[in-house]
PDB file of C-alpha atoms in Angstrom:
ATOM      1  CA  MET A   1      97.877-143.591 -43.801  1.00 46.00           C
ATOM      2  CA  ARG A   2      98.835-142.431 -40.302  1.00 62.00           C
ATOM      3  CA  ASN A   3      99.500-144.936 -37.524  1.00 75.00           C
ATOM      4  CA  PRO A   4      96.633-145.372 -35.039  1.00 85.00           C
ATOM      5  CA  TYR A   5      96.948-144.176 -31.463  1.00 89.00           C
ATOM      6  CA  LEU A   6      97.020-146.730 -28.672  1.00 94.00           C
ATOM      7  CA  TYR A   7      94.162-146.194 -26.243  1.00 95.00           C
ATOM      8  CA  VAL A   8      95.017-147.782 -22.865  1.00 95.00           C
ATOM      9  CA  TYR A   9      92.352-149.106 -20.467  1.00 96.00           C
ATOM     10  CA  CYS A  10      94.240-150.918 -17.717  1.00 95.00           C
ATOM     11  CA  ILE A  11      97.280-153.002 -16.776  1.00 96.00           C
ATOM     12  CA  SER A  12      97.238-156.477 -15.250  1.00 95.00           C
ATOM     13  CA  ARG A  13      99.205-159.701 -14.998  1.00 94.00           C
ATOM     14  CA  ASP A  14      99.665-161.488 -18.304  1.00 93.00           C
ATOM     15  CA  THR A  15      97.646-164.728 -18.063  1.00 91.00           C
ATOM     16  CA  PRO A  16      96.225-167.190 -20.630  1.00 89.00           C
ATOM     17  CA  SER A  17      92.672-166.465 -19.493  1.00 87.00           C
ATOM     18  CA  LEU A  18      93.199-162.785 -20.234  1.00 88.00           C
ATOM     19  CA  HIS A  19      93.963-163.470 -23.883  1.00 84.00           C
ATOM     20  CA  GLY A  20      90.794-165.535 -24.100  1.00 86.00           C
ATOM     21  CA  LEU A  21      88.648-162.446 -23.526  1.00 90.00           C
ATOM     22  CA  ARG A  22      86.877-161.074 -26.566  1.00 92.00           C
ATOM     23  CA  LEU A  23      85.983-157.474 -25.825  1.00 95.00           C
ATOM     24  CA  GLN A  24      84.988-154.434 -27.815  1.00 94.00           C
ATOM     25  CA  GLY A  25      86.143-151.143 -26.397  1.00 94.00           C
ATOM     26  CA  VAL A  26      86.017-147.484 -27.371  1.00 94.00           C
ATOM     27  CA  GLU A  27      84.173-146.931 -30.646  1.00 92.00           C
ATOM     28  CA  SER A  28      83.643-150.728 -30.829  1.00 93.00           C
ATOM     29  CA  GLU A  29      87.314-151.347 -31.582  1.00 95.00           C
ATOM     30  CA  PRO A  30      88.629-154.746 -30.402  1.00 95.00           C
ATOM     31  CA  VAL A  31      90.553-154.851 -27.144  1.00 96.00           C
ATOM     32  CA  LEU A  32      94.086-156.220 -27.491  1.00 95.00           C
ATOM     33  CA  PHE A  33      96.442-157.356 -24.729  1.00 95.00           C
ATOM     34  CA  LEU A  34     100.029-156.249 -25.170  1.00 95.00           C
ATOM     35  CA  PRO A  35     102.435-158.458 -23.148  1.00 94.00           C
ATOM     36  CA  HIS A  36     105.348-156.839 -21.344  1.00 93.00           C
ATOM     37  CA  GLY A  37     107.251-159.209 -19.076  1.00 90.00           C
ATOM     38  CA  ASP A  38     104.650-160.721 -16.774  1.00 92.00           C
ATOM     39  CA  LEU A  39     102.344-157.747 -17.356  1.00 94.00           C
ATOM     40  CA  ALA A  40      99.724-157.125 -20.017  1.00 95.00           C
ATOM     41  CA  VAL A  41      98.321-153.797 -21.184  1.00 96.00           C
ATOM     42  CA  ALA A  42      94.691-153.751 -22.354  1.00 96.00           C
ATOM     43  CA  LEU A  43      94.422-151.367 -25.302  1.00 96.00           C
ATOM     44  CA  SER A  44      92.681-150.559 -28.568  1.00 96.00           C
ATOM     45  CA  LYS A  45      94.087-149.061 -31.765  1.00 94.00           C
ATOM     46  CA  LEU A  46      92.165-145.927 -32.715  1.00 91.00           C
ATOM     47  CA  PRO A  47      92.658-143.842 -35.881  1.00 86.00           C
ATOM     48  CA  TRP A  48      91.933-140.569 -34.119  1.00 82.00           C
ATOM     49  CA  LYS A  49      93.265-137.119 -34.890  1.00 79.00           C
ATOM     50  CA  VAL A  50      94.192-135.114 -31.829  1.00 75.00           C
ATOM     51  CA  SER A  51      92.910-131.934 -33.490  1.00 73.00           C
ATOM     52  CA  SER A  52      89.431-133.483 -33.910  1.00 79.00           C
ATOM     53  CA  LEU A  53      89.572-135.142 -30.486  1.00 82.00           C
ATOM     54  CA  SER A  54      90.150-131.818 -28.715  1.00 81.00           C
ATOM     55  CA  LYS A  55      86.761-130.684 -30.072  1.00 85.00           C
ATOM     56  CA  GLN A  56      84.931-133.936 -29.309  1.00 87.00           C
ATOM     57  CA  VAL A  57      85.950-133.946 -25.644  1.00 85.00           C
ATOM     58  CA  LYS A  58      83.891-130.753 -25.259  1.00 87.00           C
ATOM     59  CA  GLU A  59      80.721-132.612 -26.331  1.00 91.00           C
ATOM     60  CA  PRO A  60      79.039-134.182 -23.247  1.00 91.00           C
ATOM     61  CA  GLY A  61      77.220-136.858 -25.261  1.00 93.00           C
ATOM     62  CA  TRP A  62      80.400-138.045 -26.968  1.00 91.00           C
ATOM     63  CA  VAL A  63      82.331-138.099 -23.677  1.00 92.00           C
ATOM     64  CA  ALA A  64      79.584-139.983 -21.803  1.00 94.00           C
ATOM     65  CA  LYS A  65      79.491-142.728 -24.453  1.00 95.00           C
ATOM     66  CA  ARG A  66      83.275-143.090 -24.531  1.00 94.00           C
ATOM     67  CA  VAL A  67      83.432-143.214 -20.710  1.00 95.00           C
ATOM     68  CA  ARG A  68      80.884-146.057 -20.682  1.00 96.00           C
ATOM     69  CA  GLU A  69      82.908-147.955 -23.266  1.00 96.00           C
ATOM     70  CA  HIS A  70      86.109-147.379 -21.293  1.00 97.00           C
ATOM     71  CA  GLU A  71      84.579-148.503 -17.994  1.00 96.00           C
ATOM     72  CA  TYR A  72      83.038-151.583 -19.600  1.00 96.00           C
ATOM     73  CA  VAL A  73      86.477-152.850 -20.626  1.00 96.00           C
ATOM     74  CA  VAL A  74      88.053-152.005 -17.272  1.00 96.00           C
ATOM     75  CA  GLU A  75      85.310-153.800 -15.336  1.00 95.00           C
ATOM     76  CA  GLU A  76      85.358-156.873 -17.600  1.00 95.00           C
ATOM     77  CA  VAL A  77      89.121-157.280 -17.211  1.00 95.00           C
ATOM     78  CA  MET A  78      88.720-156.697 -13.462  1.00 94.00           C
ATOM     79  CA  ARG A  79      86.359-159.702 -13.309  1.00 90.00           C
ATOM     80  CA  ASN A  80      89.274-161.798 -14.537  1.00 84.00           C
ATOM     81  CA  GLN A  81      92.039-160.534 -12.243  1.00 90.00           C
ATOM     82  CA  ALA A  82      93.580-157.642 -10.340  1.00 94.00           C
ATOM     83  CA  ILE A  83      94.128-154.511 -12.423  1.00 95.00           C
ATOM     84  CA  LEU A  84      95.580-151.057 -12.409  1.00 95.00           C
ATOM     85  CA  PRO A  85      92.876-148.956 -14.099  1.00 95.00           C
ATOM     86  CA  VAL A  86      94.191-146.198 -16.331  1.00 93.00           C
ATOM     87  CA  LYS A  87      92.633-142.756 -16.628  1.00 91.00           C
ATOM     88  CA  PHE A  88      90.050-142.147 -19.369  1.00 92.00           C
ATOM     89  CA  LEU A  89      91.564-140.932 -22.663  1.00 91.00           C
ATOM     90  CA  THR A  90      95.121-142.118 -22.065  1.00 91.00           C
ATOM     91  CA  LEU A  91      96.736-142.325 -25.518  1.00 92.00           C
ATOM     92  CA  PHE A  92     100.188-143.262 -26.779  1.00 92.00           C
ATOM     93  CA  LYS A  93     101.726-142.770 -30.204  1.00 89.00           C
ATOM     94  CA  SER A  94     103.327-146.218 -30.397  1.00 90.00           C
ATOM     95  CA  GLU A  95     104.029-149.469 -28.544  1.00 92.00           C
ATOM     96  CA  LYS A  96     107.610-148.306 -28.069  1.00 92.00           C
ATOM     97  CA  ASN A  97     106.503-145.113 -26.323  1.00 91.00           C
ATOM     98  CA  LEU A  98     104.046-147.043 -24.163  1.00 92.00           C
ATOM     99  CA  LEU A  99     106.547-149.681 -23.054  1.00 92.00           C
ATOM    100  CA  ASN A 100     109.313-147.128 -22.492  1.00 90.00           C
ATOM    101  CA  THR A 101     106.908-145.259 -20.235  1.00 90.00           C
ATOM    102  CA  LEU A 102     106.095-148.378 -18.225  1.00 91.00           C
ATOM    103  CA  ASN A 103     109.684-149.581 -17.791  1.00 91.00           C
ATOM    104  CA  PRO A 104     110.654-147.206 -14.929  1.00 89.00           C
ATOM    105  CA  HIS A 105     107.485-148.250 -13.063  1.00 89.00           C
ATOM    106  CA  LEU A 106     107.680-152.043 -13.391  1.00 91.00           C
ATOM    107  CA  SER A 107     108.688-152.625  -9.776  1.00 90.00           C
ATOM    108  CA  GLU A 108     105.942-150.300  -8.545  1.00 91.00           C
ATOM    109  CA  LEU A 109     103.366-151.990 -10.801  1.00 93.00           C
ATOM    110  CA  ASP A 110     104.423-155.434  -9.626  1.00 92.00           C
ATOM    111  CA  HIS A 111     104.116-154.414  -5.976  1.00 93.00           C
ATOM    112  CA  TYR A 112     100.736-152.773  -6.590  1.00 94.00           C
ATOM    113  CA  LEU A 113      99.225-155.792  -8.393  1.00 95.00           C
ATOM    114  CA  GLU A 114     100.444-158.043  -5.599  1.00 94.00           C
ATOM    115  CA  HIS A 115      98.902-155.710  -3.030  1.00 94.00           C
ATOM    116  CA  ILE A 116      95.554-155.360  -4.825  1.00 95.00           C
ATOM    117  CA  GLN A 117      95.049-159.095  -5.395  1.00 93.00           C
ATOM    118  CA  ASP A 118      91.794-160.387  -3.832  1.00 94.00           C
ATOM    119  CA  LYS A 119      90.725-156.878  -2.843  1.00 95.00           C
ATOM    120  CA  GLU A 120      87.907-154.660  -4.093  1.00 95.00           C
ATOM    121  CA  GLU A 121      87.076-150.970  -3.917  1.00 97.00           C
ATOM    122  CA  TRP A 122      83.686-150.102  -2.420  1.00 98.00           C
ATOM    123  CA  SER A 123      82.129-146.678  -2.022  1.00 97.00           C
ATOM    124  CA  LEU A 124      79.905-145.503   0.809  1.00 98.00           C
ATOM    125  CA  LYS A 125      77.912-142.307   0.650  1.00 98.00           C
ATOM    126  CA  VAL A 126      75.997-141.200   3.733  1.00 97.00           C
ATOM    127  CA  TYR A 127      73.192-138.649   3.436  1.00 97.00           C
ATOM    128  CA  CYS A 128      71.183-136.887   6.129  1.00 94.00           C
ATOM    129  CA  ASP A 129      67.552-135.773   6.288  1.00 93.00           C
ATOM    130  CA  GLU A 130      68.341-132.713   8.401  1.00 90.00           C
ATOM    131  CA  SER A 131      64.762-132.010   9.519  1.00 90.00           C
ATOM    132  CA  ARG A 132      64.418-135.579  10.779  1.00 93.00           C
ATOM    133  CA  ALA A 133      67.783-135.364  12.516  1.00 89.00           C
ATOM    134  CA  MET A 134      66.775-132.123  14.219  1.00 84.00           C
ATOM    135  CA  ARG A 135      63.491-133.610  15.452  1.00 85.00           C
ATOM    136  CA  HIS A 136      65.336-136.568  16.909  1.00 84.00           C
ATOM    137  CA  LEU A 137      67.843-134.289  18.632  1.00 80.00           C
ATOM    138  CA  LEU A 138      65.093-132.195  20.232  1.00 80.00           C
ATOM    139  CA  GLU A 139      63.358-135.388  21.388  1.00 80.00           C
ATOM    140  CA  THR A 140      66.442-137.025  22.908  1.00 77.00           C
ATOM    141  CA  ASP A 141      68.754-134.241  24.160  1.00 67.00           C
ATOM    142  CA  ALA A 142      67.820-133.584  27.804  1.00 58.00           C
ATOM    143  CA  PRO A 143      68.990-129.916  28.059  1.00 64.00           C
ATOM    144  CA  LEU A 144      67.251-129.022  24.796  1.00 60.00           C
ATOM    145  CA  LYS A 145      64.067-130.836  25.864  1.00 62.00           C
ATOM    146  CA  GLU A 146      64.087-128.868  29.112  1.00 57.00           C
ATOM    147  CA  MET A 147      64.576-125.573  27.285  1.00 58.00           C
ATOM    148  CA  ASN A 148      61.806-126.460  24.831  1.00 62.00           C
ATOM    149  CA  ARG A 149      59.328-126.874  27.700  1.00 62.00           C
ATOM    150  CA  LYS A 150      59.912-123.453  29.207  1.00 60.00           C
ATOM    151  CA  THR A 151      57.200-120.819  28.887  1.00 62.00           C
ATOM    152  CA  PHE A 152      57.524-117.041  28.914  1.00 61.00           C
ATOM    153  CA  LYS A 153      55.127-114.195  29.586  1.00 63.00           C
ATOM    154  CA  THR A 154      56.090-111.707  26.887  1.00 63.00           C
ATOM    155  CA  PRO A 155      56.535-112.105  23.097  1.00 69.00           C
ATOM    156  CA  GLY A 156      60.021-110.627  23.390  1.00 61.00           C
ATOM    157  CA  GLU A 157      61.122-113.234  25.908  1.00 54.00           C
ATOM    158  CA  ARG A 158      59.610-115.998  23.795  1.00 61.00           C
ATOM    159  CA  TYR A 159      61.405-114.691  20.688  1.00 56.00           C
ATOM    160  CA  LEU A 160      64.814-114.501  22.396  1.00 61.00           C
ATOM    161  CA  HIS A 161      64.347-117.922  23.955  1.00 52.00           C
ATOM    162  CA  LYS A 162      63.358-119.480  20.621  1.00 63.00           C
ATOM    163  CA  LYS A 163      66.360-117.885  18.927  1.00 67.00           C
ATOM    164  CA  ARG A 164      68.720-119.165  21.624  1.00 68.00           C
ATOM    165  CA  LEU A 165      67.160-122.630  21.457  1.00 60.00           C
ATOM    166  CA  GLN A 166      67.632-122.726  17.661  1.00 66.00           C
ATOM    167  CA  GLU A 167      71.287-121.661  17.974  1.00 68.00           C
ATOM    168  CA  MET A 168      71.985-124.367  20.563  1.00 66.00           C
ATOM    169  CA  ALA A 169      70.130-126.989  18.507  1.00 64.00           C
ATOM    170  CA  ASP A 170      72.035-126.080  15.326  1.00 67.00           C
ATOM    171  CA  GLU A 171      75.366-126.262  17.146  1.00 73.00           C
ATOM    172  CA  GLY A 172      74.417-129.511  18.863  1.00 70.00           C
ATOM    173  CA  LEU A 173      73.270-131.118  15.640  1.00 80.00           C
ATOM    174  CA  GLY A 174      76.416-130.070  13.803  1.00 82.00           C
ATOM    175  CA  ASN A 175      78.631-131.555  16.515  1.00 89.00           C
ATOM    176  CA  THR A 176      76.546-134.722  16.699  1.00 90.00           C
ATOM    177  CA  LEU A 177      76.596-135.342  12.935  1.00 93.00           C
ATOM    178  CA  HIS A 178      80.355-134.673  12.795  1.00 94.00           C
ATOM    179  CA  ARG A 179      80.911-137.255  15.541  1.00 94.00           C
ATOM    180  CA  MET A 180      78.661-139.777  13.775  1.00 95.00           C
ATOM    181  CA  VAL A 181      80.514-139.400  10.486  1.00 96.00           C
ATOM    182  CA  GLN A 182      83.827-140.013  12.271  1.00 96.00           C
ATOM    183  CA  GLU A 183      82.403-143.103  13.990  1.00 97.00           C
ATOM    184  CA  ILE A 184      81.045-144.497  10.716  1.00 98.00           C
ATOM    185  CA  TYR A 185      84.280-143.934   8.826  1.00 97.00           C
ATOM    186  CA  GLU A 186      86.512-145.315  11.579  1.00 97.00           C
ATOM    187  CA  SER A 187      84.315-148.414  12.039  1.00 97.00           C
ATOM    188  CA  LEU A 188      84.585-149.278   8.340  1.00 98.00           C
ATOM    189  CA  ASP A 189      88.208-148.220   7.956  1.00 97.00           C
ATOM    190  CA  SER A 190      89.121-150.748  10.676  1.00 97.00           C
ATOM    191  CA  LEU A 191      87.662-153.518   8.480  1.00 97.00           C
ATOM    192  CA  SER A 192      89.410-152.283   5.325  1.00 97.00           C
ATOM    193  CA  VAL A 193      92.908-152.592   3.962  1.00 96.00           C
ATOM    194  CA  GLU A 194      92.772-148.875   3.151  1.00 96.00           C
ATOM    195  CA  GLY A 195      90.174-146.145   3.360  1.00 97.00           C
ATOM    196  CA  MET A 196      89.889-142.539   2.296  1.00 97.00           C
ATOM    197  CA  THR A 197      87.394-139.709   2.377  1.00 97.00           C
ATOM    198  CA  LEU A 198      86.520-138.054  -0.914  1.00 97.00           C
ATOM    199  CA  LYS A 199      84.905-134.720  -1.716  1.00 95.00           C
ATOM    200  CA  VAL A 200      81.449-134.229  -0.206  1.00 95.00           C
ATOM    201  CA  HIS A 201      79.169-132.955  -2.965  1.00 95.00           C
ATOM    202  CA  GLU A 202      76.452-130.327  -2.768  1.00 93.00           C
ATOM    203  CA  LYS A 203      72.800-131.040  -3.546  1.00 92.00           C
ATOM    204  CA  LYS A 204      73.078-129.524  -7.027  1.00 91.00           C
ATOM    205  CA  VAL A 205      75.585-132.270  -7.839  1.00 92.00           C
ATOM    206  CA  THR A 206      73.921-135.209  -6.056  1.00 92.00           C
ATOM    207  CA  GLN A 207      70.414-134.198  -7.186  1.00 91.00           C
ATOM    208  CA  ARG A 208      69.103-135.354  -3.798  1.00 93.00           C
ATOM    209  CA  MET A 209      67.029-133.586  -1.154  1.00 92.00           C
ATOM    210  CA  GLU A 210      69.301-134.827   1.655  1.00 94.00           C
ATOM    211  CA  ASP A 211      72.723-133.392   2.517  1.00 94.00           C
ATOM    212  CA  MET A 212      75.746-135.585   1.821  1.00 96.00           C
ATOM    213  CA  LEU A 213      77.740-136.100   5.022  1.00 96.00           C
ATOM    214  CA  LEU A 214      80.300-138.698   3.944  1.00 97.00           C
ATOM    215  CA  ASN A 215      81.783-139.784   0.639  1.00 97.00           C
ATOM    216  CA  GLY A 216      84.130-142.642   1.461  1.00 97.00           C
ATOM    217  CA  ALA A 217      86.128-145.181  -0.525  1.00 98.00           C
ATOM    218  CA  PHE A 218      87.346-148.432   1.022  1.00 98.00           C
ATOM    219  CA  LEU A 219      89.671-151.116  -0.264  1.00 97.00           C
ATOM    220  CA  VAL A 220      88.238-154.321   1.163  1.00 97.00           C
ATOM    221  CA  SER A 221      89.621-157.849   1.159  1.00 97.00           C
ATOM    222  CA  LYS A 222      87.205-160.295  -0.468  1.00 95.00           C
ATOM    223  CA  PHE A 223      87.681-162.522   2.587  1.00 96.00           C
ATOM    224  CA  VAL A 224      86.047-159.972   4.924  1.00 97.00           C
ATOM    225  CA  LEU A 225      83.620-158.411   2.444  1.00 97.00           C
ATOM    226  CA  GLU A 226      80.536-159.970   4.022  1.00 97.00           C
ATOM    227  CA  VAL A 227      81.634-158.750   7.464  1.00 98.00           C
ATOM    228  CA  PHE A 228      82.157-155.274   5.966  1.00 98.00           C
ATOM    229  CA  LYS A 229      78.652-155.279   4.432  1.00 98.00           C
ATOM    230  CA  GLU A 230      77.100-156.492   7.677  1.00 98.00           C
ATOM    231  CA  LYS A 231      78.810-153.646   9.523  1.00 98.00           C
ATOM    232  CA  VAL A 232      77.366-151.147   7.045  1.00 98.00           C
ATOM    233  CA  GLU A 233      73.875-152.583   7.674  1.00 97.00           C
ATOM    234  CA  GLU A 234      74.414-152.425  11.436  1.00 97.00           C
ATOM    235  CA  LEU A 235      75.527-148.785  11.275  1.00 97.00           C
ATOM    236  CA  GLU A 236      72.651-147.858   8.987  1.00 96.00           C
ATOM    237  CA  GLY A 237      70.152-149.380  11.418  1.00 96.00           C
ATOM    238  CA  GLY A 238      71.710-147.663  14.408  1.00 95.00           C
ATOM    239  CA  TYR A 239      71.716-144.214  12.809  1.00 96.00           C
ATOM    240  CA  ARG A 240      68.351-144.478  11.036  1.00 95.00           C
ATOM    241  CA  PRO A 241      66.503-142.524  13.796  1.00 94.00           C
ATOM    242  CA  TRP A 242      68.813-139.610  12.984  1.00 93.00           C
ATOM    243  CA  GLY A 243      67.677-139.582   9.364  1.00 94.00           C
ATOM    244  CA  LEU A 244      70.953-140.979   8.024  1.00 96.00           C
ATOM    245  CA  LEU A 245      70.733-142.815   4.694  1.00 96.00           C
ATOM    246  CA  PHE A 246      73.532-145.132   3.534  1.00 98.00           C
ATOM    247  CA  GLU A 247      74.426-145.879  -0.088  1.00 97.00           C
ATOM    248  CA  LEU A 248      76.976-148.698  -0.471  1.00 98.00           C
ATOM    249  CA  ALA A 249      78.118-149.517  -4.017  1.00 97.00           C
ATOM    250  CA  GLY A 250      80.760-151.668  -5.671  1.00 94.00           C
ATOM    251  CA  PRO A 251      82.959-153.330  -6.511  1.00 95.00           C
ATOM    252  CA  TRP A 252      84.583-150.552  -8.527  1.00 95.00           C
ATOM    253  CA  PRO A 253      87.898-150.439 -10.369  1.00 94.00           C
ATOM    254  CA  PRO A 254      90.383-149.340  -7.679  1.00 94.00           C
ATOM    255  CA  TYR A 255      91.065-145.855  -9.060  1.00 93.00           C
ATOM    256  CA  ASN A 256      91.395-144.390  -5.566  1.00 94.00           C
ATOM    257  CA  PHE A 257      94.028-146.885  -4.419  1.00 94.00           C
ATOM    258  CA  CYS A 258      96.421-147.200  -7.350  1.00 89.00           C
ATOM    259  CA  PRO A 259      99.593-145.329  -8.308  1.00 82.00           C
ATOM    260  CA  SER A 260      98.983-142.587 -10.835  1.00 72.00           C
ATOM    261  CA  LEU A 261     100.398-142.805 -14.343  1.00 61.00           C
ATOM    262  CA  GLU A 262      98.817-139.527 -15.414  1.00 50.00           C
ATOM    263  CA  GLU A 263     101.995-137.483 -15.632  1.00 49.00           C
ATOM    264  CA  ILE A 264     103.856-139.622 -18.108  1.00 49.00           C
ATOM    265  CA  PRO A 265     106.237-138.150 -20.690  1.00 46.00           C
ATOM    266  CA  ASP A 266     105.139-139.938 -23.861  1.00 50.00           C
ATOM    267  CA  LYS A 267     101.398-139.746 -23.304  1.00 54.00           C
ATOM    268  CA  VAL A 268      99.441-137.864 -25.987  1.00 54.00           C
ATOM    269  CA  ASN A 269      97.869-134.717 -24.555  1.00 52.00           C
ATOM    270  CA  VAL A 270      94.334-133.989 -25.738  1.00 50.00           C
TER     271      VAL A 270
END
């Protein structure tokens, strides 16, 4: 019988409370905690075949279920203490390979876990109802209001004026929304330990009628979390007339703020 692969979920400090957790992970296999110095690696032993796995990862239903199982373990361990979450489907052939891979990174891992202690990752997505934003711009921008009131004698003049007004409004709205996004991000980044902007997705991805303007991730100290949330509410209220919609979510495993262990020599490639 072949040896099972080690499926890794996350890395944390090795504490007594950690070993008291009773978790089921991918494919309902028990989650074990492998000590290594003052670290512990959360893992499961899975009797997978890489040849079969390469086919299963192409099945959306199988992947979605495994991702949920993976994230469940990561989030449960995160409730207990600071973690370094590991990428979905990270497999090793043996404990020796796993530990040999970690050894060159022990100092980096120690520094990271110290840094991440008492901090949480939160995401903020900002969407815009563009038609509402345009109405508000035309109601509040003095030059555009003045242009909108002008009358013309001929259809040709009216057509050219309307076209020019639309061009100016489009440019003005674009500049205004860009400035607002910068103000929102900078206001929240100043309250965070770290912040970053992520890819802004199109409507076919978000499945929303509104345009996504900002996709931000923020590493926030638990000691200022309430202040951070209050600032989000304040910004949302201030920009509501412009049709901006805020979506704050978290805490998440800090994938966006941890060192990457993806390119590791003894990892099994699927």
